[in-house]
Short mmCIF file of C-alpha atoms in Angstrom, two decimals:
data_model
loop_
_atom_site.label_atom_id
_atom_site.label_comp_id
_atom_site.label_asym_id
_atom_site.label_seq_id
_atom_site.Cartn_x
_atom_site.Cartn_y
_atom_site.Cartn_z
CA UNK A 17 8.14 -45.79 -59.32
CA UNK A 18 11.51 -44.06 -59.43
CA UNK A 19 11.90 -40.29 -59.57
CA UNK A 20 13.15 -40.28 -63.15
CA UNK A 21 9.90 -41.93 -64.24
CA UNK A 22 8.00 -39.52 -61.98
CA UNK A 23 9.58 -36.55 -63.78
CA UNK A 24 8.53 -37.90 -67.17
CA UNK A 25 4.96 -38.39 -65.93
CA UNK A 26 4.97 -34.83 -64.58
CA UNK A 27 5.82 -33.58 -68.06
CA UNK A 28 2.70 -35.27 -69.43
CA UNK A 29 0.22 -33.27 -67.34
CA UNK A 30 -2.34 -30.92 -68.83
CA UNK A 31 -1.91 -27.64 -66.98
CA UNK A 32 0.36 -25.65 -64.69
CA UNK A 33 -0.07 -24.79 -61.03
CA UNK A 34 1.98 -21.61 -60.93
CA UNK A 35 3.62 -20.28 -57.80
CA UNK A 36 5.52 -17.03 -57.36
CA UNK A 37 9.27 -17.49 -57.87
CA UNK A 38 12.31 -15.55 -59.06
CA UNK A 39 15.46 -16.70 -60.78
CA UNK A 40 17.51 -16.40 -57.60
CA UNK A 41 15.22 -18.79 -55.73
CA UNK A 42 16.26 -21.63 -58.02
CA UNK A 43 19.79 -21.30 -56.63
CA UNK A 44 18.65 -21.45 -52.99
CA UNK A 45 21.56 -22.45 -50.77
CA UNK A 46 19.50 -23.20 -47.65
CA UNK A 47 20.55 -26.83 -47.39
CA UNK A 48 22.56 -28.61 -44.75
CA UNK A 49 26.32 -28.64 -45.07
CA UNK A 50 28.77 -26.38 -46.91
CA UNK A 51 28.13 -25.16 -50.43
CA UNK A 52 30.97 -26.12 -52.80
CA UNK A 53 32.29 -23.69 -55.38
CA UNK A 54 31.01 -24.21 -58.93
CA UNK A 55 32.96 -26.94 -60.67
CA UNK A 56 34.82 -26.30 -63.88
CA UNK A 57 34.62 -28.63 -66.85
CA UNK A 58 36.77 -31.64 -65.99
CA UNK A 59 38.00 -34.42 -68.24
CA UNK A 60 37.61 -37.93 -66.90
CA UNK A 61 39.76 -40.68 -68.32
CA UNK A 62 37.86 -43.32 -70.25
CA UNK A 63 39.13 -46.48 -71.88
CA UNK A 64 40.81 -46.42 -75.27
CA UNK A 65 42.47 -43.00 -75.18
CA UNK A 66 39.20 -41.11 -74.67
CA UNK A 67 38.44 -38.35 -72.16
CA UNK A 68 34.94 -37.35 -71.07
CA UNK A 69 34.18 -33.65 -70.62
CA UNK A 70 30.92 -32.55 -68.98
CA UNK A 71 29.49 -29.52 -70.80
CA UNK A 72 25.84 -28.89 -69.90
CA UNK A 73 23.47 -29.67 -67.04
CA UNK A 74 19.66 -29.92 -67.05
CA UNK A 75 18.77 -29.80 -63.38
CA UNK A 76 15.33 -30.09 -61.72
CA UNK A 77 14.69 -28.29 -58.45
CA UNK A 78 12.57 -31.01 -56.88
CA UNK A 79 13.36 -33.38 -54.04
CA UNK A 80 14.36 -36.89 -55.12
CA UNK A 81 14.61 -36.13 -58.85
CA UNK A 82 17.64 -36.73 -61.11
CA UNK A 83 19.45 -34.25 -63.36
CA UNK A 84 20.43 -34.88 -66.97
CA UNK A 85 24.03 -34.21 -68.03
CA UNK A 86 25.46 -33.68 -71.51
CA UNK A 87 29.10 -34.54 -72.13
CA UNK A 88 31.58 -34.80 -74.97
CA UNK A 89 33.94 -37.72 -75.50
CA UNK A 90 37.19 -36.31 -76.87
CA UNK A 91 40.51 -37.68 -78.07
CA UNK A 92 42.85 -37.69 -75.05
CA UNK A 93 45.87 -36.73 -77.17
CA UNK A 94 43.92 -34.11 -79.14
CA UNK A 95 40.96 -32.88 -77.04
CA UNK A 96 39.95 -30.49 -79.80
CA UNK A 97 38.73 -33.60 -81.64
CA UNK A 98 35.24 -34.60 -80.47
CA UNK A 99 34.35 -38.26 -80.88
CA UNK A 100 30.78 -38.27 -79.61
CA UNK A 101 28.07 -36.51 -77.62
CA UNK A 102 26.57 -38.30 -74.62
CA UNK A 103 23.56 -37.94 -72.33
CA UNK A 104 23.35 -39.41 -68.85
CA UNK A 105 21.22 -39.24 -65.73
CA UNK A 106 22.92 -38.14 -62.50
CA UNK A 107 20.96 -40.35 -60.15
CA UNK A 108 19.44 -38.55 -57.17
CA UNK A 109 21.17 -35.24 -57.96
CA UNK A 110 18.88 -32.20 -57.99
CA UNK A 111 18.80 -28.57 -56.86
CA UNK A 112 16.39 -29.24 -53.98
CA UNK A 113 18.22 -31.99 -52.07
CA UNK A 114 21.47 -30.02 -52.54
CA UNK A 115 22.54 -26.72 -54.05
CA UNK A 116 22.74 -26.25 -57.79
CA UNK A 117 26.51 -25.72 -57.42
CA UNK A 118 26.74 -29.11 -55.70
CA UNK A 119 24.98 -30.75 -58.65
CA UNK A 120 27.42 -29.06 -61.04
CA UNK A 121 30.28 -30.44 -58.95
CA UNK A 122 28.71 -33.93 -58.97
CA UNK A 123 28.50 -33.75 -62.76
CA UNK A 124 32.30 -33.95 -62.97
CA UNK A 125 32.77 -36.30 -60.00
CA UNK A 126 33.67 -39.84 -61.06
CA UNK A 127 31.97 -41.17 -57.90
CA UNK A 128 28.52 -39.90 -58.95
CA UNK A 129 26.07 -42.67 -59.86
CA UNK A 130 25.02 -42.37 -63.48
CA UNK A 131 22.70 -43.97 -65.98
CA UNK A 132 23.62 -43.76 -69.66
CA UNK A 133 20.74 -42.47 -71.81
CA UNK A 134 22.45 -42.47 -75.20
CA UNK A 135 25.37 -41.33 -77.33
CA UNK A 136 25.72 -39.75 -80.75
CA UNK A 137 28.84 -40.35 -82.84
CA UNK A 138 30.53 -37.30 -84.36
CA UNK A 139 29.77 -38.64 -87.85
CA UNK A 140 26.08 -38.00 -87.08
CA UNK A 141 26.48 -34.44 -85.80
CA UNK A 142 24.02 -32.32 -87.73
CA UNK A 143 21.74 -35.23 -88.56
CA UNK A 144 21.31 -37.56 -85.57
CA UNK A 145 19.55 -37.03 -82.24
CA UNK A 146 19.68 -38.50 -78.73
CA UNK A 147 16.11 -39.10 -77.55
CA UNK A 148 14.49 -39.81 -74.21
CA UNK A 149 11.49 -41.51 -75.77
CA UNK A 150 9.39 -42.09 -72.64
CA UNK A 151 6.61 -39.50 -72.95
CA UNK A 152 8.68 -37.75 -75.64
CA UNK A 153 10.58 -36.11 -72.76
CA UNK A 154 13.78 -34.90 -74.46
CA UNK A 155 15.50 -34.58 -77.83
CA UNK A 156 19.06 -33.28 -78.02
CA UNK A 157 21.64 -32.93 -80.79
CA UNK A 158 24.57 -30.81 -81.90
CA UNK A 159 25.70 -29.50 -85.27
CA UNK A 160 29.06 -28.08 -86.39
CA UNK A 161 29.12 -24.27 -86.08
CA UNK A 162 32.43 -23.14 -87.52
CA UNK A 163 35.87 -23.95 -86.18
CA UNK A 164 35.96 -25.54 -82.70
CA UNK A 165 32.24 -25.02 -82.02
CA UNK A 166 29.10 -27.16 -81.85
CA UNK A 167 25.59 -25.66 -81.77
CA UNK A 168 23.17 -27.20 -79.27
CA UNK A 169 19.64 -28.14 -80.30
CA UNK A 170 17.42 -29.15 -77.42
CA UNK A 171 13.71 -29.82 -77.01
CA UNK A 172 12.40 -30.68 -73.53
CA UNK A 173 8.78 -31.42 -72.73
CA UNK A 174 7.39 -29.11 -70.04
CA UNK A 175 3.65 -29.84 -70.27
CA UNK A 176 1.18 -31.97 -72.20
CA UNK A 177 1.59 -29.84 -75.33
CA UNK A 178 4.43 -27.47 -74.40
CA UNK A 179 8.16 -27.73 -74.98
CA UNK A 180 11.23 -25.73 -73.99
CA UNK A 181 13.51 -25.29 -77.01
CA UNK A 182 17.12 -24.22 -77.50
CA UNK A 183 18.34 -23.61 -81.05
CA UNK A 184 16.26 -24.44 -84.10
CA UNK A 185 13.34 -22.04 -84.45
CA UNK A 186 14.38 -20.41 -81.15
CA UNK A 187 18.00 -19.76 -82.19
CA UNK A 188 17.53 -15.99 -82.34
CA UNK A 189 16.58 -15.94 -78.63
CA UNK A 190 18.29 -19.08 -77.26
CA UNK A 191 21.51 -19.92 -79.08
CA UNK A 192 23.93 -22.07 -77.06
CA UNK A 193 27.20 -23.49 -78.35
CA UNK A 194 29.88 -25.81 -77.03
CA UNK A 195 33.22 -24.14 -77.74
CA UNK A 196 36.78 -25.36 -77.40
CA UNK A 197 39.33 -23.41 -75.34
CA UNK A 198 42.80 -24.26 -76.63
CA UNK A 199 44.51 -22.81 -73.55
CA UNK A 200 42.47 -24.96 -71.15
CA UNK A 201 42.17 -27.88 -73.58
CA UNK A 202 38.51 -28.17 -72.70
CA UNK A 203 35.00 -27.66 -74.06
CA UNK A 204 32.33 -25.58 -72.34
CA UNK A 205 28.92 -24.05 -73.03
CA UNK A 206 28.48 -20.42 -74.04
CA UNK A 207 25.46 -18.48 -75.28
CA UNK A 208 25.59 -16.27 -78.35
CA UNK A 209 21.98 -15.21 -77.79
CA UNK A 210 19.97 -15.62 -74.59
CA UNK A 211 16.79 -13.58 -74.19
CA UNK A 212 15.95 -12.70 -70.59
CA UNK A 213 12.18 -13.21 -70.33
CA UNK A 214 11.92 -10.80 -67.39
CA UNK A 215 13.46 -7.83 -69.23
CA UNK A 216 13.30 -8.77 -72.91
CA UNK A 217 17.03 -8.02 -73.19
CA UNK A 218 19.59 -10.36 -74.79
CA UNK A 219 21.71 -11.32 -71.76
CA UNK A 220 24.39 -12.67 -74.10
CA UNK A 221 24.72 -9.48 -76.11
CA UNK A 222 28.13 -9.69 -77.74
CA UNK A 223 28.17 -13.49 -77.41
CA UNK A 224 30.21 -15.90 -75.32
CA UNK A 225 28.14 -15.78 -72.12
CA UNK A 226 29.48 -18.75 -70.14
CA UNK A 227 26.85 -21.22 -68.91
CA UNK A 228 26.84 -24.34 -66.76
CA UNK A 229 23.32 -25.44 -67.66
CA UNK A 230 19.65 -24.87 -66.86
CA UNK A 231 17.67 -25.33 -63.65
CA UNK A 232 13.89 -25.59 -63.32
CA UNK A 233 11.31 -26.14 -60.58
CA UNK A 234 8.96 -29.07 -61.09
CA UNK A 235 5.40 -28.84 -59.77
CA UNK A 236 2.74 -31.53 -59.72
CA UNK A 237 1.49 -30.20 -63.03
CA UNK A 238 4.65 -29.43 -64.98
CA UNK A 239 7.62 -27.12 -65.46
CA UNK A 240 6.69 -23.43 -65.53
CA UNK A 241 10.06 -21.67 -65.41
CA UNK A 242 13.56 -22.41 -66.76
CA UNK A 243 16.65 -20.45 -65.71
CA UNK A 244 20.03 -20.59 -67.46
CA UNK A 245 22.90 -20.61 -64.95
CA UNK A 246 26.32 -19.00 -65.25
CA UNK A 247 29.51 -20.24 -63.53
CA UNK A 248 29.46 -17.27 -61.12
CA UNK A 249 25.96 -18.11 -59.90
CA UNK A 250 23.88 -15.63 -61.90
CA UNK A 251 20.68 -16.73 -63.59
CA UNK A 252 18.81 -15.71 -66.74
CA UNK A 253 15.10 -16.57 -66.95
CA UNK A 254 14.76 -18.16 -70.40
CA UNK A 255 11.23 -19.56 -70.04
CA UNK A 256 8.38 -18.24 -67.90
CA UNK A 257 4.88 -19.63 -68.31
CA UNK A 258 3.21 -17.68 -65.51
#
């Protein structure tokens, strides 16, 4: 059984075995070797005049597991034009075997081993969904949100009957968009609303809080905490089931 399958089976369990943890612990840097600086969104050349820009990471903190990465395929000559959304598995990359920053760097490294999990053409933005159907593990989509912005909708299974949601009915507390920066000619994730579950405060008050993704510990009985990560290494607890 590979670790990707093991993660899906973990999400099917009935209850949580909760341990004490804080947001900072999910970014533990006590691993061998140097810690690289957080990677910026990088475009990788694809065939047919298309560039691939990594925009959002879903990263388990569990040895041997594999992160999920969201990316946008854009027109190389006009990167403002998005052609499709993609989801892939970064094989063997997780925040336990390496630092979270190292996983972010691997996300934009062409040498990283990947498994394609699905794509969604731009014509289906707002209506279609990319699904990880095994155990109903993940549903992800985007919808146009004004000029040069796409709103993320995400539903990830965290227990037998529990899900972590971004957008949709949770938009008032977890509203994440992919926005285009004309100066950098790149897309990246920002939060317009992001409720900190430890304080009850909107950490994205005023909007445009830059994010690299989410990181979460995985126990033998499920996922009990999710932390949204910023490029400078800060974390916002966005789900806490203790």
